[in-house]
Coordinates of C-alpha atoms and ligand atoms in Angstrom, one line a residue:
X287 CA 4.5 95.4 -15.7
X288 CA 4.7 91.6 -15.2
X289 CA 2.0 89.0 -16.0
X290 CA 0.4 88.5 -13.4
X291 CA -0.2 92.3 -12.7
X292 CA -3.5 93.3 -14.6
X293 CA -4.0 97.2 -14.3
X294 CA -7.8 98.4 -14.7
X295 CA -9.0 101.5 -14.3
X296 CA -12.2 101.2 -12.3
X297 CA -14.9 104.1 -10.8
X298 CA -12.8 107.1 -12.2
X299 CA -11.8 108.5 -8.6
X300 CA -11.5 112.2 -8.2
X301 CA -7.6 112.3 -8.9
X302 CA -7.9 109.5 -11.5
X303 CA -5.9 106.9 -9.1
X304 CA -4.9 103.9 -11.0
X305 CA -5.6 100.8 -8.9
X306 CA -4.4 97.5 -9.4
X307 CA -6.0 93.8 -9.6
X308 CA -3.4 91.3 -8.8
X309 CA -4.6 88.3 -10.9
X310 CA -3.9 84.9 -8.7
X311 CA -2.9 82.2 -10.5
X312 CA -5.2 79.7 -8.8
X313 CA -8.0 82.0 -8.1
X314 CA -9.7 84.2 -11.1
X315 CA -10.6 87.6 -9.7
X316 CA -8.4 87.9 -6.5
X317 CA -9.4 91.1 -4.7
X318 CA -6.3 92.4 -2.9
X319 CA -7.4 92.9 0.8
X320 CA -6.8 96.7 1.9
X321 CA -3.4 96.8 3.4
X322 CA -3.6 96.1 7.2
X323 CA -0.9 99.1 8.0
X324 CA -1.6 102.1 10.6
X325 CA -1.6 105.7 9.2
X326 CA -1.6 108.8 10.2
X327 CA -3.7 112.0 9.1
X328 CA -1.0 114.5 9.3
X329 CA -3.3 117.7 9.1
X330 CA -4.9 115.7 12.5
X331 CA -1.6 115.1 13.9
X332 CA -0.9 118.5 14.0
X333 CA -3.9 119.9 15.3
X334 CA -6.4 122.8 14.6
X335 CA -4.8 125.9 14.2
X336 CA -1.4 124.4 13.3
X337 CA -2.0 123.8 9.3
X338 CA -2.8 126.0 6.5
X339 CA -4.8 125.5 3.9
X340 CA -3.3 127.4 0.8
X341 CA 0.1 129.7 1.1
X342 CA -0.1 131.4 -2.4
X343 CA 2.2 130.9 -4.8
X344 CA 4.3 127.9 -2.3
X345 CA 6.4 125.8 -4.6
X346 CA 5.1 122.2 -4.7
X347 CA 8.1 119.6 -4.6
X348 CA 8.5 116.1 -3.3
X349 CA 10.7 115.5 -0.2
X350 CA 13.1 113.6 -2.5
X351 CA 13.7 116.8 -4.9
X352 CA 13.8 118.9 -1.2
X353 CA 17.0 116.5 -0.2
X354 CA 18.3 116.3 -3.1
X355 CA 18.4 120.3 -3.8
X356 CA 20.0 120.6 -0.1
X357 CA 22.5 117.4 0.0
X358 CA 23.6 119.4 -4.0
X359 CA 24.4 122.6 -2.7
X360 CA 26.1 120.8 0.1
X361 CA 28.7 120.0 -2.1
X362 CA 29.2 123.1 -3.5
X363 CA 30.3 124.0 -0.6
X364 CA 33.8 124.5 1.0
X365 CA 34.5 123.0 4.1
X366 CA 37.4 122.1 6.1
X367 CA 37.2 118.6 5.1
X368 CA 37.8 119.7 1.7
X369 CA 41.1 121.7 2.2
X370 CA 42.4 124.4 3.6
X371 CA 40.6 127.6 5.2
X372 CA 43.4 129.8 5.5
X373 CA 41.2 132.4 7.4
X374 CA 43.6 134.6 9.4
X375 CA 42.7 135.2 12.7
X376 CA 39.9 132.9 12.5
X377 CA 42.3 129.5 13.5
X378 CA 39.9 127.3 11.0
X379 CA 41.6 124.1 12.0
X380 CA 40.7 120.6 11.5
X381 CA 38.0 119.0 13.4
X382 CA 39.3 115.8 15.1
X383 CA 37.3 113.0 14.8
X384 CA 37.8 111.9 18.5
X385 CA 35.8 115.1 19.6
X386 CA 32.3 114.3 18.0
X387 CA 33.3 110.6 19.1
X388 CA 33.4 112.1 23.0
X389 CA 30.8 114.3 22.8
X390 CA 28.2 111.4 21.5
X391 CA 29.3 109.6 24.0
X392 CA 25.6 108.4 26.0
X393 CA 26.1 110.4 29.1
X394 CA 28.0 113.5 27.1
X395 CA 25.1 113.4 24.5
X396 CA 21.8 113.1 26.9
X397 CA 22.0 115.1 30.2
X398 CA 19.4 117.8 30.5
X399 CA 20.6 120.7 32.2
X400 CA 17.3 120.5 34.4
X401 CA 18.1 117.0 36.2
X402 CA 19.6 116.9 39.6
X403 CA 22.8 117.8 40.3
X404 CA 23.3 114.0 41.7
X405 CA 22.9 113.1 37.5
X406 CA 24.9 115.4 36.6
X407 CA 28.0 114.9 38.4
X408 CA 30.2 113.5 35.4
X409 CA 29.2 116.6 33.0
X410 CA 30.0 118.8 35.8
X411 CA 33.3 116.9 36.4
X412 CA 33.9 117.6 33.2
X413 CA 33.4 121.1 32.9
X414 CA 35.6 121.2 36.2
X415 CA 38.3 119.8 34.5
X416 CA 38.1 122.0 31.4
X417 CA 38.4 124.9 33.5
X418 CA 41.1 123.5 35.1
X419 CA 43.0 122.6 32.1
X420 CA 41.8 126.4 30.7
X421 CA 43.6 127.8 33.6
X422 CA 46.5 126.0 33.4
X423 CA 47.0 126.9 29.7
X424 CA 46.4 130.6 30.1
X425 CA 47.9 131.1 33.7
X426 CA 44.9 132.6 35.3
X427 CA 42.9 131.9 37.9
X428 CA 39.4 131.0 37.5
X429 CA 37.1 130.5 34.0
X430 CA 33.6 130.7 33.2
X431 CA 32.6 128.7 30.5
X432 CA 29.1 129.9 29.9
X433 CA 29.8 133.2 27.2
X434 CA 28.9 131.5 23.5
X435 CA 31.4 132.8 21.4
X436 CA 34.6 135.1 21.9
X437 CA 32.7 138.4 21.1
X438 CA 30.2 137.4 23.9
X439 CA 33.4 136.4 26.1
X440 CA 34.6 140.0 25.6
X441 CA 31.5 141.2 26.3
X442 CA 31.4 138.9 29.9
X443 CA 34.9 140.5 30.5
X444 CA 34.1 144.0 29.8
X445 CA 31.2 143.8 32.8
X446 CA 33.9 141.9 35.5
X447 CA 36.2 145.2 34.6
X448 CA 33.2 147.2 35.2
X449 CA 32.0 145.5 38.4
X450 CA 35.5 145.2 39.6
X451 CA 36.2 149.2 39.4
X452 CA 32.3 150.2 40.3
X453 CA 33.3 147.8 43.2
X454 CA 36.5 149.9 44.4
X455 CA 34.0 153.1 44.2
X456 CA 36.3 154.1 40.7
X457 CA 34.0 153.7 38.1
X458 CA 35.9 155.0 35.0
X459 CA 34.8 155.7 31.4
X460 CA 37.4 155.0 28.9
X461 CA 38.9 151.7 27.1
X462 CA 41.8 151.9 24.5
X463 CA 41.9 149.7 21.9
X464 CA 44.9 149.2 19.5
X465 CA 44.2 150.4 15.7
X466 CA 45.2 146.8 15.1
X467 CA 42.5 145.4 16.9
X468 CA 39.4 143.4 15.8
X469 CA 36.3 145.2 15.3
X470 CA 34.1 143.2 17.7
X471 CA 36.5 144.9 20.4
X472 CA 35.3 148.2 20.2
X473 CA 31.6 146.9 19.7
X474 CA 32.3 145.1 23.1
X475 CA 33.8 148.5 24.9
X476 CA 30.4 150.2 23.6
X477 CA 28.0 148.0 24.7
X478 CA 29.6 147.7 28.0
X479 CA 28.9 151.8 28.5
X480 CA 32.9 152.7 27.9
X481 CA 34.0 155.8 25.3
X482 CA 36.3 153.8 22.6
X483 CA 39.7 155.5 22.6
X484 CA 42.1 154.2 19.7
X485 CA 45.9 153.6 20.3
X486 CA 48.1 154.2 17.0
X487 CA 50.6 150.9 16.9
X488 CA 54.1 151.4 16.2
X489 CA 56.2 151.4 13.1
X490 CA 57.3 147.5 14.2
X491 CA 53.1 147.1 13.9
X492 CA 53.0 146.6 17.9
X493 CA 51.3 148.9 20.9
X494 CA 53.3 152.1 20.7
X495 CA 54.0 152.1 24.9
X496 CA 55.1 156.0 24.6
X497 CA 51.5 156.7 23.1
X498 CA 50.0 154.3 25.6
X499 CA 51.6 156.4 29.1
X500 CA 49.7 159.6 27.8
X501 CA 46.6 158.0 27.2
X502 CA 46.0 156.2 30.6
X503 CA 44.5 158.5 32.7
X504 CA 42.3 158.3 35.5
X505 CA 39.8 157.3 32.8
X506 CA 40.5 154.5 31.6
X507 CA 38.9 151.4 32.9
X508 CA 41.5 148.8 30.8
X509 CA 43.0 148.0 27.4
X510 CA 41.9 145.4 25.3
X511 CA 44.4 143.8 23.6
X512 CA 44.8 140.9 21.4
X513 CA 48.4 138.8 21.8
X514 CA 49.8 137.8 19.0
X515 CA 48.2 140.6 17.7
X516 CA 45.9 140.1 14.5
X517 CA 49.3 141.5 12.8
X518 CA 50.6 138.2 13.7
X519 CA 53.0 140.1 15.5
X520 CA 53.8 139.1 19.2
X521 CA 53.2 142.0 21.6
X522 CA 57.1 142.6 22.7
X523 CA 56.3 144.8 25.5
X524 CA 53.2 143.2 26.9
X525 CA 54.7 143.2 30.4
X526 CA 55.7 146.6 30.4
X527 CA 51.9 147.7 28.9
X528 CA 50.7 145.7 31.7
X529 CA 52.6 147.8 34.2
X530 CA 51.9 150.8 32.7
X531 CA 47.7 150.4 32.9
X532 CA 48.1 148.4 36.8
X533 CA 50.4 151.8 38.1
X534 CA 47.0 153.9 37.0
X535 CA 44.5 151.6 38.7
X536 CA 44.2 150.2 34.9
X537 CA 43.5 146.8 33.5
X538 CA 44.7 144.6 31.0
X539 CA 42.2 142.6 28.7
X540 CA 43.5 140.6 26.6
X541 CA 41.7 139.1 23.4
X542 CA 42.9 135.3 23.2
X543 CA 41.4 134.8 20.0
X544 CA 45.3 134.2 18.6
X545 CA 46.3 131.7 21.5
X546 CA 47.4 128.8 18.6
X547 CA 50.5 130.8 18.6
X548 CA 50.7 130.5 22.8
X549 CA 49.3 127.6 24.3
X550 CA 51.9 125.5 26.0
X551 CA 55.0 128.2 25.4
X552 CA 53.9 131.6 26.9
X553 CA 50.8 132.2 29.4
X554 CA 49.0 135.4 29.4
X555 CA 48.8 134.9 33.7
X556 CA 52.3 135.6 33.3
X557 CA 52.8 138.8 31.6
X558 CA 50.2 140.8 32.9
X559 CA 46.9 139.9 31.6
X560 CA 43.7 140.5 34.1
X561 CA 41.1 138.8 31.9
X562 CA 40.6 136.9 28.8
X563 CA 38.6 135.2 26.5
X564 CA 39.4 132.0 24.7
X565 CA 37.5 131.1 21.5
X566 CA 37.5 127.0 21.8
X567 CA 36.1 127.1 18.4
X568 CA 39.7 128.2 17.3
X569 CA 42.3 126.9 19.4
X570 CA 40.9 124.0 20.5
X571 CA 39.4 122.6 17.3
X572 CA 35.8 122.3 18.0
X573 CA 33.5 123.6 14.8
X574 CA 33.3 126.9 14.0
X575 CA 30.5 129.0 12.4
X576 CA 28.3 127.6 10.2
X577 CA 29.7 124.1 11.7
X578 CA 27.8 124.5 15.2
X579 CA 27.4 126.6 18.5
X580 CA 30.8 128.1 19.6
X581 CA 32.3 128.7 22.8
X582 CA 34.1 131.6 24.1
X583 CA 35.3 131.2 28.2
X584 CA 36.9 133.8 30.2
X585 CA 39.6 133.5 32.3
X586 CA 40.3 135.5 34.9
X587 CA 42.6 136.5 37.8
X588 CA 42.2 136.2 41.6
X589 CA 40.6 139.6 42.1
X590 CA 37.9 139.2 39.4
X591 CA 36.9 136.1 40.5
X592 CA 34.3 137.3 42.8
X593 CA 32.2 138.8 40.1
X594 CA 32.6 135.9 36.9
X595 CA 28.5 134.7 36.3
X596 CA 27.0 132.4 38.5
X597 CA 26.3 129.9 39.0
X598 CA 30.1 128.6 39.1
X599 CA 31.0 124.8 40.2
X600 CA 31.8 124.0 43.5
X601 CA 33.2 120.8 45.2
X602 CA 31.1 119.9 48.3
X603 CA 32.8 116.6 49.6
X604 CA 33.0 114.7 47.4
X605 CA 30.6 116.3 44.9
X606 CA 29.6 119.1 42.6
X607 CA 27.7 121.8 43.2
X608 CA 26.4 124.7 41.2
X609 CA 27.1 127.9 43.8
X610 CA 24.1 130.5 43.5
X611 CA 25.6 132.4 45.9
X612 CA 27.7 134.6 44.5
X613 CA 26.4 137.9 45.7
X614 CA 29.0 139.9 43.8
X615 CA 28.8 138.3 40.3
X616 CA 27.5 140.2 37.6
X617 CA 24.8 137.8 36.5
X618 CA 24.2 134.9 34.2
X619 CA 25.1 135.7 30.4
X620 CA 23.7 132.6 29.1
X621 CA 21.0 130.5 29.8
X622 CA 22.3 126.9 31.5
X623 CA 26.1 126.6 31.7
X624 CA 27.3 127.2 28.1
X625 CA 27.7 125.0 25.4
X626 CA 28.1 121.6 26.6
X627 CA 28.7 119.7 24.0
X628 CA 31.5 122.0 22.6
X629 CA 33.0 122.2 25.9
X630 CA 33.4 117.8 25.6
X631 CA 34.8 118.4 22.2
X632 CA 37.4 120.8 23.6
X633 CA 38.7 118.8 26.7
X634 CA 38.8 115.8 23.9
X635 CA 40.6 117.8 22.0
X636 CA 43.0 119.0 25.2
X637 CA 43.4 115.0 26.3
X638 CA 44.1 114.1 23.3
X639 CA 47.2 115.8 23.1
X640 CA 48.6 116.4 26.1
X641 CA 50.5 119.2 27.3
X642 CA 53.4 117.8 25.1
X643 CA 51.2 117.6 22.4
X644 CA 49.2 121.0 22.7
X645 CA 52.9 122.4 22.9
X646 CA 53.9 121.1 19.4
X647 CA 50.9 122.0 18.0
X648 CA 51.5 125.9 18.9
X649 CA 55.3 125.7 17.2
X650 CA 53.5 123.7 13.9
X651 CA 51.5 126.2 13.6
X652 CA 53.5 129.1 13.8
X653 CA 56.5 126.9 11.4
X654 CA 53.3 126.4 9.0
X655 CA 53.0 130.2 8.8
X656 CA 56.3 130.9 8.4
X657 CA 57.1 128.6 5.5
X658 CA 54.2 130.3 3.9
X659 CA 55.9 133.8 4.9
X660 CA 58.9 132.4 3.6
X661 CA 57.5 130.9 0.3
X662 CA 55.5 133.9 -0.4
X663 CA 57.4 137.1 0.5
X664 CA 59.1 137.4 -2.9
X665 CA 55.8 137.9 -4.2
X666 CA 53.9 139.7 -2.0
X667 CA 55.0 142.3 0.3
X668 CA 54.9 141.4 4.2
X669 CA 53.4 144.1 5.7
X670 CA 55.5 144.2 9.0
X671 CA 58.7 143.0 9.3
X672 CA 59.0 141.3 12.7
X673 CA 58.6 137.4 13.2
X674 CA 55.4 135.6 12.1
X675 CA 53.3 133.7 15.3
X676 CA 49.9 132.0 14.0
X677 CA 49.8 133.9 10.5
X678 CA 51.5 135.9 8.0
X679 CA 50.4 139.4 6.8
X680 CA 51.0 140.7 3.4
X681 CA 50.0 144.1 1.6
X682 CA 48.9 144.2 -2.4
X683 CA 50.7 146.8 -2.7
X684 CA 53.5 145.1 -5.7
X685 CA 50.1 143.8 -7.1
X686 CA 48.1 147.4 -7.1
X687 CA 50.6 148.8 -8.9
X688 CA 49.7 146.4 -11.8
X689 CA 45.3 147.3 -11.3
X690 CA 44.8 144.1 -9.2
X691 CA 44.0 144.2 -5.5
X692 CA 43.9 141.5 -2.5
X693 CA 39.9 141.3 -3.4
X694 CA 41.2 140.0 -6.7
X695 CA 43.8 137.9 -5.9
X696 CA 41.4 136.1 -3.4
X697 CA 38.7 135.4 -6.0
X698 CA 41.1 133.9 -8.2
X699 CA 42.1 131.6 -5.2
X700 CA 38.7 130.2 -5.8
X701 CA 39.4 129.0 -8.8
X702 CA 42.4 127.3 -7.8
X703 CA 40.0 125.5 -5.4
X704 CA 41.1 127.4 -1.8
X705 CA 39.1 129.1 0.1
X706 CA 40.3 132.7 0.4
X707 CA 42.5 134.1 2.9
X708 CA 40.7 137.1 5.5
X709 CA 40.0 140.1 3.0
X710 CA 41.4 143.6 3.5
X711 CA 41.7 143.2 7.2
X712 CA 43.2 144.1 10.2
X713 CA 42.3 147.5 8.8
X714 CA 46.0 149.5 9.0
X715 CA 47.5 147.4 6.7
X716 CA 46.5 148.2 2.8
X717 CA 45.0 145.8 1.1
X718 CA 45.6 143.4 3.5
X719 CA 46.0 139.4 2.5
X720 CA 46.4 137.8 6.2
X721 CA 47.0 134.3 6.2
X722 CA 46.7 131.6 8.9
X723 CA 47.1 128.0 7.5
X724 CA 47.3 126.5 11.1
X725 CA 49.2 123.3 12.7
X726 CA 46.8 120.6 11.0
X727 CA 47.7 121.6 7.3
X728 CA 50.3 119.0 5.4
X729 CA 53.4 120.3 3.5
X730 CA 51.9 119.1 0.7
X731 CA 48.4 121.0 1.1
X732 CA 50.8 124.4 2.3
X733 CA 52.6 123.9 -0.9
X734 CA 49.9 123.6 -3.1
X735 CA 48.6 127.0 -2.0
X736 CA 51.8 128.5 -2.1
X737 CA 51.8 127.6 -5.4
X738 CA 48.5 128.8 -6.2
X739 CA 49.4 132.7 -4.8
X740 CA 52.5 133.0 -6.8
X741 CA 50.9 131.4 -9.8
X742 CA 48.5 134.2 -9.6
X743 CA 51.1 136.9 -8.9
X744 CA 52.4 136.2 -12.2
X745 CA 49.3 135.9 -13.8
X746 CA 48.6 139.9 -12.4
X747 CA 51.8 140.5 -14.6
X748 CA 50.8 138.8 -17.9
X749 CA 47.0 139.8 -17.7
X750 CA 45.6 141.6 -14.8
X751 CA 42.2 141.5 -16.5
X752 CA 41.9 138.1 -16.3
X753 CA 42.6 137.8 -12.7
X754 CA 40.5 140.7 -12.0
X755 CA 37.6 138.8 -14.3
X756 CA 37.3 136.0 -12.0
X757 CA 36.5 133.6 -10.4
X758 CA 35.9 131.7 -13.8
X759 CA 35.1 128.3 -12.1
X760 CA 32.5 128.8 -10.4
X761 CA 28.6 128.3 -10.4
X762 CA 28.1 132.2 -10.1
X763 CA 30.6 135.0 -10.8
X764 CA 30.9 138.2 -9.7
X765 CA 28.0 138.8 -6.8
X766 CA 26.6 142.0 -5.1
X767 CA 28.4 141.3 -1.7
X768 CA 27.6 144.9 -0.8
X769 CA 23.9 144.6 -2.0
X770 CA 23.6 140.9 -0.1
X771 CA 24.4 142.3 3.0
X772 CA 22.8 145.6 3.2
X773 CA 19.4 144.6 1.4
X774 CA 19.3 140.5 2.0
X775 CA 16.4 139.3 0.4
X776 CA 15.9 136.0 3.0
X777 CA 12.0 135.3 1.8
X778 CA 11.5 133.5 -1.5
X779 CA 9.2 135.7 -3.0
X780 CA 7.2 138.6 -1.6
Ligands
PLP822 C1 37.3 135.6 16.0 C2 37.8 136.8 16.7 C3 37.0 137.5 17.6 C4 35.5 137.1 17.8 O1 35.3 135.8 18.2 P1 33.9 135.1 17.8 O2 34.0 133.8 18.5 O3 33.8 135.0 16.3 O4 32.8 135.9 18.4 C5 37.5 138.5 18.4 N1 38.8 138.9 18.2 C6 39.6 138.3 17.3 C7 41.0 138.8 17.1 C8 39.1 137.3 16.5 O5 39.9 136.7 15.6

């Protein structure tokens, strides 16, 4: 405390402030005036019936030990901007910078979806232009962009199948679904009202098309398919599946969740597909789960386009519209017109490229997987052998034989500072390690992680206890994943 600072304690005050003289030099006994500054009474602020006046047993902490608790288990986290998320299926790619720069762009950031149509005519441009770019990728007709994620996009597609075949007076009952498939497929089929009906793959890990013929009957409203499948395996046949559903009155859903191994080489409009979803938070690099709202658009072809949500966009002169009118469509499945602001990121993300560049990207990716394939398949076994697209997937099987298992081998990933591949899944394939590094991953960073798997291959052979011990690196070990999802306890104390 400096000189001129005197500290007296004067009237104890209730909570025994200490208050301070400030001693001037020229003036004995200076009185600090009270500070001229405006304050507010918070408890006012908020109004009657807005505060509380004890919560038992709250824990009492400053806002500086609230931030700094949140910004330190920040960084135990893993992120994409910490390495790679090797995810299969998931396409965890890099977030390019140029799409938060877009989407905080003033008049991307600000419009409210309730202000006139006339003040809105450069977001609705863009969503136009989206869709157009959308359909141009996937050869289709006509998108919606309002579903919120690709299980809600399945979901939007399922009812356009419905409407379309309620519409033709031949409402049917059943949708096959490949045993490869993801399980948010069947979920969708159910929800929709449809009987789930399972389609065995072939040995070469594709839709069997001899088991397929005896399976569409009169029944069967469509097949949902996902292409490359979540195998990794490109669906050979696709055009001749398509055929075989359209010659029963069938259609052809197709999962796009896997289109980083097709945009700008093969379009789905071309071999068959009637409807689609795209999951922009995959593909086309905007953030993806915990990382913000996601976005899951449906493409369609000419003769669903009558029933896709409304409102759609339509050009009036020179304007945009939103069209109401749409007597046929099978209602709004979101509130507004999707997520806007990860609709900017994607068309950012589309522009930025180029069709050139959104080509290269696709045959990056699918190189990046294959020099994993390539790197790892001496040490793990490849669970089909037909060409890798977007990812690579591997059994445990050389590694159960030795007590360790893919749940195992992706724990002790964490130690060597990766975040684990996708766990025991698509479900026919034992043990399943499926891996998807995408395009945006360096030799260097795919090398690394090579490294890492057949480091711990060998470790399974000089002390499977180890490896099935950790992780050893982390904050906490060995959780109760089973016990965190079936009985979360989300309050802090009861
Ligand atoms: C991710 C994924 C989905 C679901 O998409 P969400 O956007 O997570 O709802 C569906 N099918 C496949 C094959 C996927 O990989």
């Amino acid at each position: 405390m400096s000189e001129g600072i005197k500290k007296v304690r004067q009237q104890p005050s209730q909570n025994e402030d200490l208050l301070f003289e400030i001693s001037s030099p020229g003036k004995a006994g200076y009185q600090l005036p009270p500070l001229d500054v405006p304050s507010v009474d918070p408890r006012a602020a908020l109004g009657a019936g807005n505060t509380r006046d004890a919560i038992d047993d709250f824990p009492e902490v400053s806002e500086v030990d609230v931030i700094r608790h949140f910004t330190r288990l920040s960084t135990w986290n893993y992120a994409i901007d910490l390495g790679l998320y090797p995810l299969g299926s998931c396409t965890m790619k890099y977030n390019p910078r140029i799409n938060e720069a877009a989407a905080r762009v003033e008049g991307m950031a600000w419009p409210h979806p309730y202000q006139p149509d006339s003040l809105s005519q450069g977001a609705m441009e863009v969503m136009a232009e989206l869709e157009r770019c959308l359909n141009a990728i996937t050869g289709m007709d006509a998108v919606t962009l309002q579903p919120a994620a690709g299980a809600h996009g399945e979901f939007a597609g399922i009812l356009l199948i419905r409407a379309y075949l309620e519409s033709k007076g031949n409402p049917r009952k059943k949708i096959l679904i490949p045993d490869s498939a993801h399980g948010t497929n069947p979920a969708t089929a159910h929800m929709a009202g449809y009987q789930v009906e399972n389609i065995a793959s072939n040995s070469r890990g594709m839709v069997d098309t001899e088991i397929l013929m005896k399976a569409v009957d009169d029944d069967v409203a469509a097949l949902m398919v996902t292409n490359p499948n979540t195998l990794g395996v490109f669906e050979e046949h696709i055009a001749d599946v398509a055929k075989i559903l359209h010659d029963k009155g069938a259609l052809l859903y197709m999962d796009g969740a896997n289109m980083n191994a097709l945009v700008g080489v093969s379009r789905p409009g071309d071999f068959g597909v009637d409807v689609m979803h795209l999951n922009l938070h995959k593909t086309f690099s905007t953030p993806h789960g915990g990382g913000g709202p996601g976005s899951g658009p449906v493409a369609v072809k000419k003769i669903l386009e009558p029933f896709l949500p409304a409102p759609r966009l339509k050009r009036v002169g020179d304007k945009w519209e939103w069209n109401y009118n749409l007597p046929d469509a099978v209602g709004r499945v979101r509130a507004f017109y999707g997520n806007f602001g990860v609709l900017v990121r994607a068309l950012a993300y589309i522009m930025a490229h180029g069709g050139d560049g959104l080509k290269r990207a696709t045959l990056d990716a699918v190189l990046n997987a294959n020099y994993l394939r390539k790197r790892l398949e001496k040490h793990y076994q490849i669970a089909y052998n037909e060409p890798s697209m977007h990812e690579c997937v591997f059994s445990d099987d050389i590694q159960k034989k030795l007590g360790a298992d893919t749940g195992n081998i992706a724990k002790r990933l964490i130690d060597y500072g990766f975040h684990p591949y996708t766990v025991s899944f698509p479900l026919i394939v034992h043990g399943a390690l499926m891996i998807e590094p995408t395009e945006t991953e360096s030799k260097r960073e795919l090398d690394l992680f090579a490294d890492a798997l057949i480091s711990i291959a060998e470790e399974i052979e000089e002390n499977v206890e180890f490896v099935k011990q950790s992780p050893h690196s982390t904050r906490t070990s060995k959780v109760d994943e089973v016990g965190a999802a079936r009985k979360p306890v989300v309050r802090w104390k009861r």
